[in-house]
mmCIF file of C-alpha atoms and ligand atoms in Angstrom:
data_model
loop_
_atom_site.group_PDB
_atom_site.id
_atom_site.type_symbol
_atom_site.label_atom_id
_atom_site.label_comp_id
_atom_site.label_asym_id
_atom_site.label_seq_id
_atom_site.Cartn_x
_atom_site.Cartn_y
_atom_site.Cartn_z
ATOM 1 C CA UNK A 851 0.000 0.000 0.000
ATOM 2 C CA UNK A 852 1.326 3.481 -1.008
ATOM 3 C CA UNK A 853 1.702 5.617 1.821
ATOM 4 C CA UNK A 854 0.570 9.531 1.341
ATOM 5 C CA UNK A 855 2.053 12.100 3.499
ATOM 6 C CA UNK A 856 -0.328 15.206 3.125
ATOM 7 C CA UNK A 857 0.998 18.906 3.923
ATOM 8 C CA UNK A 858 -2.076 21.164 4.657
ATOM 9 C CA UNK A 859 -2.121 25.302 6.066
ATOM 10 C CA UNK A 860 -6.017 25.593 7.247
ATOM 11 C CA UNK A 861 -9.400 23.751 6.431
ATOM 12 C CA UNK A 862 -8.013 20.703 4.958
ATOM 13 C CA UNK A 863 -11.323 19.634 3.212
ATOM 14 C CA UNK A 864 -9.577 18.640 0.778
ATOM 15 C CA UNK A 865 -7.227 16.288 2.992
ATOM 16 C CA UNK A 866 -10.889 15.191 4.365
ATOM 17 C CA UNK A 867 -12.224 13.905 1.005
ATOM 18 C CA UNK A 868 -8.770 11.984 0.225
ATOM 19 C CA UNK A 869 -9.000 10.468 3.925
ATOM 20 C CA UNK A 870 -12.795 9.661 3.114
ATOM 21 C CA UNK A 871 -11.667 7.561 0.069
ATOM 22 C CA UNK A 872 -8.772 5.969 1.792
ATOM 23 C CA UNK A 873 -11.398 4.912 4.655
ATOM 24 C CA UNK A 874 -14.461 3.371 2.099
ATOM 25 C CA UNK A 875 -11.796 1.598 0.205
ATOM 26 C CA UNK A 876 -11.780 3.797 -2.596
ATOM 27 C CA UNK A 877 -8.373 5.267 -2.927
ATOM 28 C CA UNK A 878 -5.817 2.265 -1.688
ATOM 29 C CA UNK A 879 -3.441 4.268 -0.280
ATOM 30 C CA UNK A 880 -2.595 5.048 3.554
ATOM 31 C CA UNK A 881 -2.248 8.405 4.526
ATOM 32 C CA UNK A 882 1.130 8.578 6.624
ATOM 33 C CA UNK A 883 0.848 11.472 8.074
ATOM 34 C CA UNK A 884 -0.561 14.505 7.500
ATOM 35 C CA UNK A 885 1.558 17.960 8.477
ATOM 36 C CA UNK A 886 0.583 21.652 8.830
ATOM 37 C CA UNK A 887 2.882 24.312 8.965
ATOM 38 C CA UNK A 888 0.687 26.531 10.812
ATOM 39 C CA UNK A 889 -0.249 25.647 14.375
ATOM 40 C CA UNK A 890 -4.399 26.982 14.178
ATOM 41 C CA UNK A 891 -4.904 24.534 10.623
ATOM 42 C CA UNK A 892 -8.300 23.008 11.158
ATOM 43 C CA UNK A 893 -7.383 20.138 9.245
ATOM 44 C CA UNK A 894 -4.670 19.057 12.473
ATOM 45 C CA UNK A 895 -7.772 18.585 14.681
ATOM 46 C CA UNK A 896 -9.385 16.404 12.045
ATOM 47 C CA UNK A 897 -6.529 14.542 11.236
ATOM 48 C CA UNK A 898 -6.300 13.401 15.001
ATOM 49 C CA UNK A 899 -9.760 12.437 15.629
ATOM 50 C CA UNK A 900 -9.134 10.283 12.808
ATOM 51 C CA UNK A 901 -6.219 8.784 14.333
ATOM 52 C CA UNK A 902 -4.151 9.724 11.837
ATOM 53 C CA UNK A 903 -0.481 10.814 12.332
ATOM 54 C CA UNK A 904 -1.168 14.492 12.534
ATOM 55 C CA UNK A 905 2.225 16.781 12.721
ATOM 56 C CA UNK A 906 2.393 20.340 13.457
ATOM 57 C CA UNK A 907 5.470 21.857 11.993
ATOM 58 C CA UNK A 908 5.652 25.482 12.037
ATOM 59 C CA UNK A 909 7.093 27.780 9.650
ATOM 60 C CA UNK A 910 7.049 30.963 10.938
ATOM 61 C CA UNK A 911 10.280 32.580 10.868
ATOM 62 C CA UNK A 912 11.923 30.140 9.567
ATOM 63 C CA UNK A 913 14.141 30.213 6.301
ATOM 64 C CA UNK A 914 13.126 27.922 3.802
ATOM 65 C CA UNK A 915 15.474 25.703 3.212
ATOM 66 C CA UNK A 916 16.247 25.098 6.928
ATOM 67 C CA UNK A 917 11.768 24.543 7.543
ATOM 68 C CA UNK A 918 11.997 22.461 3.926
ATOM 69 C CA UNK A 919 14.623 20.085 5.296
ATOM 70 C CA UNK A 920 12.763 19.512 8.543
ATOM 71 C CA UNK A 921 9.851 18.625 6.493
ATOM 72 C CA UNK A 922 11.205 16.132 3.980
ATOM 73 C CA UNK A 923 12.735 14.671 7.007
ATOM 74 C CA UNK A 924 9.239 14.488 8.901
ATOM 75 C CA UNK A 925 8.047 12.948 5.030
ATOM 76 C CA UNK A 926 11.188 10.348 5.454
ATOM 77 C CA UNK A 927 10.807 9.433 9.018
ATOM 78 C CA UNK A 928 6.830 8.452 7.785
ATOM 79 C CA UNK A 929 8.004 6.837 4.888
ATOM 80 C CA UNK A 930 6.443 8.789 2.332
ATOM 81 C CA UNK A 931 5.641 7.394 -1.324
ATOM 82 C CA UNK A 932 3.918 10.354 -2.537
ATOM 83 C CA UNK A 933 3.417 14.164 -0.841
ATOM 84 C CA UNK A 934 -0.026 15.801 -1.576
ATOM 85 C CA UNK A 935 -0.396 19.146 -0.592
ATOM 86 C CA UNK A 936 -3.544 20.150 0.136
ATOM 87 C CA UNK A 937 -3.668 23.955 0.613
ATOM 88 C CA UNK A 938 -0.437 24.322 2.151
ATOM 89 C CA UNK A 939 0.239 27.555 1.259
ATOM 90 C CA UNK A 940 4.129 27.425 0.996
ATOM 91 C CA UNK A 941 6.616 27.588 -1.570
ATOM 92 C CA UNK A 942 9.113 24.744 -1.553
ATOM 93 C CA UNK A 943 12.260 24.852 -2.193
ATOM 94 C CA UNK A 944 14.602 23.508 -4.829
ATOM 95 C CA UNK A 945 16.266 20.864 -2.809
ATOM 96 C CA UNK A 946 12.472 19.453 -1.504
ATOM 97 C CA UNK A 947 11.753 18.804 -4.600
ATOM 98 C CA UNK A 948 14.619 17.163 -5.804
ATOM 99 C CA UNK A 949 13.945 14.673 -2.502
ATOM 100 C CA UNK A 950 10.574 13.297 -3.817
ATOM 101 C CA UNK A 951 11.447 13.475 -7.856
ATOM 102 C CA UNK A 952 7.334 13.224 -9.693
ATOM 103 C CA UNK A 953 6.186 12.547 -6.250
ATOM 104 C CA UNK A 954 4.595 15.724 -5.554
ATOM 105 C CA UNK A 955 0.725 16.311 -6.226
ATOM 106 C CA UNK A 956 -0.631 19.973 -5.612
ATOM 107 C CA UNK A 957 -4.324 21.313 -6.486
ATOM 108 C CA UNK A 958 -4.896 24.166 -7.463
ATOM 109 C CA UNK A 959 -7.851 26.264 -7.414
ATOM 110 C CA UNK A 960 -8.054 27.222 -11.631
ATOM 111 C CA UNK A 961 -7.057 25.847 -14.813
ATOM 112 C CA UNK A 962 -3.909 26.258 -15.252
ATOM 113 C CA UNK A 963 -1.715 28.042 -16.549
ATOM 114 C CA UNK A 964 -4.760 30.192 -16.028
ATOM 115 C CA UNK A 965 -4.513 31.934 -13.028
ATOM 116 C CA UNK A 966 -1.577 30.740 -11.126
ATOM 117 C CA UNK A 967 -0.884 31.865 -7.219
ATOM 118 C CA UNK A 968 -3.097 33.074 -4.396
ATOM 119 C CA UNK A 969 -7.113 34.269 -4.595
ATOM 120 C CA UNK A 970 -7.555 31.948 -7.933
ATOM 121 C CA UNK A 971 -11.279 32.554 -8.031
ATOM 122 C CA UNK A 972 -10.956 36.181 -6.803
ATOM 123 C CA UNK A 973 -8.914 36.090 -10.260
ATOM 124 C CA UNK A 974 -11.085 34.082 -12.317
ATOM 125 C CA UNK A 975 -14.665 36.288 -11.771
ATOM 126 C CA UNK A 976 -12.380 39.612 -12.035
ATOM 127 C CA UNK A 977 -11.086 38.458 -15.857
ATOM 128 C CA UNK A 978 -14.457 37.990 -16.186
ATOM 129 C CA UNK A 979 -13.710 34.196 -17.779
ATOM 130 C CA UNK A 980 -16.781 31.948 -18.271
ATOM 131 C CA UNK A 981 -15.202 28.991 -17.094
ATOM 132 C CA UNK A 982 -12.571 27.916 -14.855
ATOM 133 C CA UNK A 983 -12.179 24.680 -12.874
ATOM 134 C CA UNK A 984 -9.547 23.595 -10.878
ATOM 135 C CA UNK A 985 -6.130 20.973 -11.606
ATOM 136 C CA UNK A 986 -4.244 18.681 -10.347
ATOM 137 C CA UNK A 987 -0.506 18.724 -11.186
ATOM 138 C CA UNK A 988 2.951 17.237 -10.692
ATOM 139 C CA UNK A 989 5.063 19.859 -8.531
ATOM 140 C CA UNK A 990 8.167 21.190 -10.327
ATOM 141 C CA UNK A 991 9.762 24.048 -9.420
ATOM 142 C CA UNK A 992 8.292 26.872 -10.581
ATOM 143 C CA UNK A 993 4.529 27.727 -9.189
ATOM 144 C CA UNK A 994 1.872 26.102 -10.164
ATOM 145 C CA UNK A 995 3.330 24.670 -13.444
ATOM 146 C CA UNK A 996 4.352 21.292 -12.962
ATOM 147 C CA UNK A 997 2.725 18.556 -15.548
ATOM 148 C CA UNK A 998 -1.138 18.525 -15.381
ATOM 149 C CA UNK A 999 -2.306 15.058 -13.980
ATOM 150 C CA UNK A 1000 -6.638 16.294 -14.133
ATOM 151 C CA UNK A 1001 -8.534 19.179 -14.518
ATOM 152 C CA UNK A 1002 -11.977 19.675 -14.482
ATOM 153 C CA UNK A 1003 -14.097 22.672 -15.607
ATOM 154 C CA UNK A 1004 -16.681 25.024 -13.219
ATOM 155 C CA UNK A 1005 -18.842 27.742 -15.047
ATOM 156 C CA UNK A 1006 -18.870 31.014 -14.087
ATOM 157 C CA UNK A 1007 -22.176 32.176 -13.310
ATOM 158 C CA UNK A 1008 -23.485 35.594 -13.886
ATOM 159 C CA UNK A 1009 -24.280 35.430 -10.016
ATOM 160 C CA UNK A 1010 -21.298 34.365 -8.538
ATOM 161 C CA UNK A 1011 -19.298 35.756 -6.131
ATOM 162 C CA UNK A 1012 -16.167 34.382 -4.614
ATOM 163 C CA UNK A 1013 -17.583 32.252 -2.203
ATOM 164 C CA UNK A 1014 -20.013 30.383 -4.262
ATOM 165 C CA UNK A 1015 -17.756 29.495 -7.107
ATOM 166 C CA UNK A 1016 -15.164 28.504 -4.419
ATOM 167 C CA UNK A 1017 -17.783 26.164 -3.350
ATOM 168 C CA UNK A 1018 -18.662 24.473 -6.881
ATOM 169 C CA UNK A 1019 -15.042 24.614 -7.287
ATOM 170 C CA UNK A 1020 -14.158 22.613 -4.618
ATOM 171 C CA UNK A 1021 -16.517 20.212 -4.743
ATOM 172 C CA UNK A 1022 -14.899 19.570 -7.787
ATOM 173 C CA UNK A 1023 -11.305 19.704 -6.486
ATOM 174 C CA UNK A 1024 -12.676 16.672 -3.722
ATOM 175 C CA UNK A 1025 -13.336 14.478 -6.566
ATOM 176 C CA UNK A 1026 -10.281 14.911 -9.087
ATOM 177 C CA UNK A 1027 -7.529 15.029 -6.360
ATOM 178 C CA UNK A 1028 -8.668 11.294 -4.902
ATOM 179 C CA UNK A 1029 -8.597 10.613 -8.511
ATOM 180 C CA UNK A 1030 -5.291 12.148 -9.647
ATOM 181 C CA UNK A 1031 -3.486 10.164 -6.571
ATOM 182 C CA UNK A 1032 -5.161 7.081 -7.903
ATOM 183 C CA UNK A 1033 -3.874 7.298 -11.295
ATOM 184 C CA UNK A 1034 -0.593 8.019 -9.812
ATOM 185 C CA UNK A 1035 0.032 5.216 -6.805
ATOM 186 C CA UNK A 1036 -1.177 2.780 -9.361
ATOM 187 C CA UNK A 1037 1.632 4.359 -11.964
ATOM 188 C CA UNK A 1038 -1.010 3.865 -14.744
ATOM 189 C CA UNK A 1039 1.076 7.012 -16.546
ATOM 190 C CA UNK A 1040 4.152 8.488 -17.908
ATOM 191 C CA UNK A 1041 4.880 11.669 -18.097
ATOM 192 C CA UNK A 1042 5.841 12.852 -21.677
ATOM 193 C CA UNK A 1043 7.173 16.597 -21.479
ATOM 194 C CA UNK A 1044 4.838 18.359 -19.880
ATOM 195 C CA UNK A 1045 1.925 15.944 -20.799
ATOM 196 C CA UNK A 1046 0.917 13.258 -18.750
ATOM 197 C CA UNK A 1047 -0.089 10.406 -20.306
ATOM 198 C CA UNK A 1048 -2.586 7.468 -18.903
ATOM 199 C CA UNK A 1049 -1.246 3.920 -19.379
HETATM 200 C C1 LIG B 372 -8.305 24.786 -2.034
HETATM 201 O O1 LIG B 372 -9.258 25.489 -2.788
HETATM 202 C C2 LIG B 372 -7.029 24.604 -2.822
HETATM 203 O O2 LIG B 372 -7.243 24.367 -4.194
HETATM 204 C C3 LIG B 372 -6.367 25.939 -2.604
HETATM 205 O O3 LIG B 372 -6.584 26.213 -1.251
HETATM 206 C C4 LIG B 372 -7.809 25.627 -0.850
HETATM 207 C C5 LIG B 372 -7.566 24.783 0.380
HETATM 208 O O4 LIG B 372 -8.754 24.306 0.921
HETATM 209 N N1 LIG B 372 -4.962 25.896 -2.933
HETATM 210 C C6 LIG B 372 -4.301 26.896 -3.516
HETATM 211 O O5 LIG B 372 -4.811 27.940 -3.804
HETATM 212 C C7 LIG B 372 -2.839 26.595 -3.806
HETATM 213 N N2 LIG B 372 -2.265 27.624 -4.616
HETATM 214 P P1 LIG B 372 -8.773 23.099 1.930
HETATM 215 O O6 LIG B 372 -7.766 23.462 3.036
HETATM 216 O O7 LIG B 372 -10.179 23.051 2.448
HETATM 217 O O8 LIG B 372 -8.374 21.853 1.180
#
């Protein structure tokens, strides 16, 4: 069974819906251990009451490399197939990435390359696009721009504001994350440039 370490900064519903599928069978995968680097994340309290491994590692203050080395040591000490991060709002460093080569998932709040970085919707309703979505990519090192594992597409409504396309967004980004880590635990892929291909 792969093992999933998953690094969250606040709600972690997103965490929840991958720990859902792991639970009903769904996903086969075990989540490790899930980390936060910021002491008040939500997601640490549900984490514990479901048992999990839940690891507060915080950030503040600290330079990156030195808080990026703590945490792919946290990752090792778990023994970590594949990292998900799940609204951890962090950038990682060069050398992080280089310790878990195409074993970094991240979702993202937009189709990329549309709209890369923080307040995604806030970006998507003020370019006035008709549809955006949300995807699920490899993490390289540049932001948000890693090989594109799933996307899937939200319209805009005339109506919306921020908080109700977050919503329809993210009930979209609950079903295409368990997915994406499916796809990739099971290595039904290869990645061809910056296309990944299903095997
Ligand atoms: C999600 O919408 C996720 O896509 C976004 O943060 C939210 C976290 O929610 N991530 C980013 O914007 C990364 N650039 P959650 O904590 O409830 O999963």
């Amino acid at each position: 069974m792969k093992r999933l370490g998953i690094l969250i900064s606040g709600r972690g519903s997103n965490f929840e819906a991958i720990a859902g599928n792991v639970a009903s069978g769904a996903l086969p995968a075990e989540i490790a251990v899930v980390i936060s680097n910021r002491t008040d994340a939500r997601g640490l309290e549900t984490a514990l009451s479901r048992g999990l491994n839940a690891v507060c590692l915080p950030s503040k203050g600290l330079d990156r490399e030195v808080y990026d080395r703590r945490l792919a040591a946290e990752l090792h000490k778990h023994d970590v197939d594949l990292v998900c991060l799940a609204g951890f709002m962090r950038l990682l460093s060069a050398g992080f990435i280089r310790e878990f080569p195409e074993r970094i998932l991240n979702i993202h709040p937009s189709l990329l390359p549309a709209f890369p970085g923080l307040d995604a919707q806030h970006q998507a309703l003020a370019h006035g696009v008709k549809i955006t979505g949300c995807t699920v990519h490899f993490v390289d090192e540049d932001l948000d721009a890693g090989p594109i594992v799933i996307q899937a597409a939200v319209p805009v409504r005339d109506d919306d504001t921020e908080e109700t396309l977050s919503e329809r967004i993210l009930k979209q980004e609950h079903r295409i994350y368990s997915e994406a880590i499916g796809i990739v635990i099971a290595g039904k892929y290869r990645i061809d440039g910056r296309r990944v291909i299903f095997t």
